[in-house]
């Protein structure tokens, strides 16, 4: 759903902090979204609580598609050359 101005601010801040801490962007995006949802359910959660929730999420919920995408890219870079071409 749509985020309020403060939620958007928290989302951007958390995402930046996670990425600067070495979290992959796909994981940081998911974790920041999780933190905002956590904040909606826990109205009294402050920024530290949201960040903690995001860090926990990033640690335990890795974005699964990343490795397979990388593998496909690596394969695409090495086309199978016909046998007659090898060594030309």
Coordinates of N, CA and C in Angstrom, one line a residue:
X1 N 0.8 -1.2 0.0 CA 0.0 0.0 0.0 C 0.9 1.3 0.0
X2 N 0.2 2.4 0.0 CA 0.9 3.7 0.0 C 1.5 4.0 1.3
X3 N 2.6 4.6 1.4 CA 3.3 4.9 2.6 C 3.0 6.4 2.9
X4 N 2.9 6.7 4.2 CA 2.8 8.1 4.6 C 4.2 8.7 4.5
X5 N 4.3 10.1 4.6 CA 5.6 10.7 4.4 C 6.6 10.2 5.4
X6 N 6.2 10.0 6.7 CA 7.2 9.5 7.7 C 7.6 8.1 7.4
X7 N 6.6 7.3 6.9 CA 6.9 5.9 6.6 C 7.9 5.8 5.4
X8 N 7.7 6.7 4.4 CA 8.6 6.8 3.3 C 10.0 7.2 3.7
X9 N 10.0 8.1 4.6 CA 11.3 8.6 5.2 C 12.0 7.4 5.9
X10 N 11.3 6.7 6.7 CA 11.9 5.6 7.5 C 12.3 4.5 6.5
X11 N 11.5 4.2 5.5 CA 11.8 3.2 4.5 C 13.1 3.6 3.8
X12 N 13.3 4.8 3.3 CA 14.5 5.2 2.6 C 15.7 5.2 3.5
X13 N 15.5 5.6 4.8 CA 16.6 5.7 5.7 C 17.1 4.3 6.0
X14 N 16.2 3.4 6.3 CA 16.5 2.0 6.6 C 17.2 1.3 5.5
X15 N 16.7 1.5 4.3 CA 17.3 0.9 3.1 C 18.7 1.4 2.9
X16 N 18.9 2.7 3.0 CA 20.3 3.2 2.9 C 21.2 2.7 4.0
X17 N 20.8 2.6 5.2 CA 21.6 2.1 6.3 C 22.0 0.6 6.1
X18 N 21.0 -0.2 5.6 CA 21.3 -1.6 5.4 C 22.3 -1.8 4.3
X19 N 22.1 -1.0 3.2 CA 23.0 -1.1 2.0 C 24.4 -0.7 2.4
X20 N 24.5 0.4 3.2 CA 25.8 0.8 3.6 C 26.5 -0.1 4.6
X21 N 25.6 -1.0 5.2 CA 26.2 -2.0 6.1 C 26.5 -3.3 5.4
X22 N 26.4 -3.3 4.1 CA 26.8 -4.4 3.2 C 25.7 -5.4 2.9
X23 N 24.4 -5.0 3.1 CA 23.3 -5.8 2.8 C 23.0 -5.6 1.3
X24 N 22.7 -6.7 0.6 CA 22.4 -6.6 -0.9 C 21.2 -5.8 -1.1
X25 N 21.1 -5.0 -2.2 CA 20.0 -4.1 -2.3 C 18.6 -4.8 -2.3
X26 N 18.5 -6.0 -3.0 CA 17.3 -6.7 -3.0 C 16.8 -7.1 -1.5
X27 N 17.8 -7.5 -0.7 CA 17.5 -7.8 0.7 C 17.1 -6.6 1.5
X28 N 17.8 -5.5 1.2 CA 17.5 -4.2 1.9 C 16.1 -3.7 1.6
X29 N 15.7 -3.8 0.3 CA 14.4 -3.4 -0.1 C 13.3 -4.2 0.7
X30 N 13.5 -5.5 0.7 CA 12.5 -6.4 1.4 C 12.5 -6.1 2.9
X31 N 13.7 -5.9 3.5 CA 13.8 -5.7 4.9 C 13.2 -4.3 5.3
X32 N 13.4 -3.3 4.4 CA 12.8 -2.0 4.7 C 11.3 -2.1 4.7
X33 N 10.8 -2.8 3.7 CA 9.3 -3.0 3.6 C 8.8 -3.7 4.8
X34 N 9.5 -4.7 5.2 CA 9.1 -5.5 6.4 C 9.1 -4.5 7.6
X35 N 10.1 -3.7 7.7 CA 10.1 -2.8 8.9 C 8.9 -1.8 8.9
X36 N 8.5 -1.3 7.7 CA 7.4 -0.4 7.6 C 6.1 -1.2 8.1
X37 N 5.9 -2.4 7.6 CA 4.8 -3.2 8.0 C 4.8 -3.5 9.5
X38 N 6.0 -3.7 10.0 CA 6.1 -3.9 11.4 C 5.7 -2.7 12.2
X39 N 6.1 -1.5 11.7 CA 5.7 -0.3 12.3 C 4.2 0.0 12.3
X40 N 3.5 -0.5 11.2 CA 2.1 -0.3 11.2 C 1.4 -1.2 12.2
X41 N 1.9 -2.3 12.5 CA 1.3 -3.2 13.5 C 1.7 -2.8 14.9
X42 N 2.9 -2.2 15.0 CA 3.4 -1.8 16.3 C 3.5 -0.3 16.4
X43 N 2.4 0.4 16.6 CA 2.3 1.8 16.5 C 3.4 2.6 17.4
X44 N 3.8 1.9 18.5 CA 4.8 2.6 19.4 C 6.2 2.4 19.0
X45 N 6.4 1.6 18.0 CA 7.8 1.2 17.6 C 8.5 2.5 17.1
X46 N 9.7 2.8 17.7 CA 10.4 4.0 17.2 C 11.4 3.5 16.1
X47 N 12.2 4.5 15.6 CA 13.1 4.2 14.4 C 14.0 3.0 14.8
X48 N 14.6 3.0 16.0 CA 15.5 2.0 16.4 C 14.8 0.6 16.3
X49 N 13.6 0.6 16.7 CA 12.8 -0.7 16.7 C 12.6 -1.2 15.2
X50 N 12.3 -0.2 14.4 CA 12.1 -0.5 13.0 C 13.4 -1.0 12.3
X51 N 14.5 -0.3 12.6 CA 15.8 -0.7 12.1 C 16.2 -2.1 12.6
X52 N 15.9 -2.4 13.9 CA 16.2 -3.7 14.4 C 15.4 -4.8 13.7
X53 N 14.1 -4.5 13.4 CA 13.2 -5.4 12.7 C 13.8 -5.7 11.3
X54 N 14.2 -4.6 10.7 CA 14.8 -4.7 9.3 C 16.1 -5.5 9.3
X55 N 16.9 -5.3 10.3 CA 18.2 -6.0 10.3 C 17.9 -7.5 10.6
X56 N 17.0 -7.8 11.4 CA 16.6 -9.2 11.7 C 16.1 -9.8 10.4
X57 N 15.3 -9.1 9.7 CA 14.7 -9.6 8.5 C 15.7 -9.9 7.4
X58 N 16.6 -8.9 7.3 CA 17.7 -9.0 6.3 C 18.6 -10.2 6.5
X59 N 18.8 -10.5 7.8 CA 19.6 -11.6 8.2 C 19.0 -13.0 7.9
X60 N 17.6 -13.0 8.2 CA 16.9 -14.3 8.1 C 16.2 -14.6 6.8
X61 N 15.9 -13.5 6.0 CA 15.2 -13.7 4.8 C 16.0 -13.2 3.6
X62 N 16.9 -14.0 3.1 CA 17.7 -13.6 2.0 C 16.8 -13.6 0.7
X63 N 17.0 -12.7 -0.1 CA 16.2 -12.7 -1.4 C 16.6 -13.9 -2.2
X64 N 15.8 -14.9 -2.3 CA 16.1 -16.1 -2.9 C 16.5 -16.1 -4.4
X65 N 15.8 -15.2 -5.2 CA 16.1 -15.3 -6.6 C 17.5 -14.8 -7.0
X66 N 18.2 -14.1 -6.2 CA 19.5 -13.5 -6.6 C 20.5 -14.6 -7.1
X67 N 20.8 -15.7 -6.4 CA 21.8 -16.6 -7.0 C 21.5 -17.2 -8.4
X68 N 20.2 -17.5 -8.6 CA 19.8 -18.1 -9.9 C 20.0 -17.1 -11.0
X69 N 19.7 -15.9 -10.7 CA 19.9 -14.8 -11.7 C 21.3 -14.7 -12.1
X70 N 22.2 -14.7 -11.1 CA 23.6 -14.6 -11.3 C 24.1 -15.7 -12.2
X71 N 23.6 -16.9 -11.9 CA 24.0 -18.1 -12.6 C 23.7 -18.0 -14.1
X72 N 22.4 -17.6 -14.3 CA 22.0 -17.4 -15.7 C 22.8 -16.4 -16.5
X73 N 23.2 -15.3 -15.8 CA 24.0 -14.3 -16.4 C 25.4 -14.9 -16.8
X74 N 25.9 -15.6 -15.9 CA 27.3 -16.2 -16.1 C 27.2 -17.1 -17.3
X75 N 26.2 -17.9 -17.4 CA 26.1 -18.9 -18.5 C 25.9 -18.1 -19.8
X76 N 25.1 -17.1 -19.8 CA 24.8 -16.3 -21.0 C 26.1 -15.7 -21.6
X77 N 27.1 -15.4 -20.7 CA 28.3 -14.8 -21.1 C 29.2 -15.8 -21.8
X78 N 29.0 -17.1 -21.6 CA 29.9 -18.1 -22.2 C 29.0 -19.0 -23.2
X79 N 28.8 -18.5 -24.4 CA 28.0 -19.3 -25.3 C 28.8 -20.5 -25.7
X80 N 28.0 -21.6 -26.0 CA 28.7 -22.8 -26.5 C 29.1 -22.6 -27.9
X81 N 30.4 -22.6 -28.2 CA 30.9 -22.5 -29.5 C 30.9 -23.8 -30.2
X82 N 30.6 -23.8 -31.5 CA 30.6 -25.1 -32.2 C 32.0 -25.7 -32.2
X83 N 32.1 -27.0 -32.2 CA 33.4 -27.7 -32.1 C 34.4 -27.2 -33.1
X84 N 34.0 -27.0 -34.3 CA 34.9 -26.5 -35.4 C 35.5 -25.2 -35.1
X85 N 34.8 -24.4 -34.3 CA 35.2 -23.0 -34.0 C 36.4 -23.0 -33.0
X86 N 36.4 -24.0 -32.1 CA 37.3 -24.0 -31.0 C 38.8 -24.0 -31.5
X87 N 39.6 -23.1 -31.0 CA 41.0 -23.1 -31.4 C 41.2 -22.3 -32.7
X88 N 40.2 -21.7 -33.3 CA 40.4 -20.8 -34.5 C 41.0 -19.5 -34.1

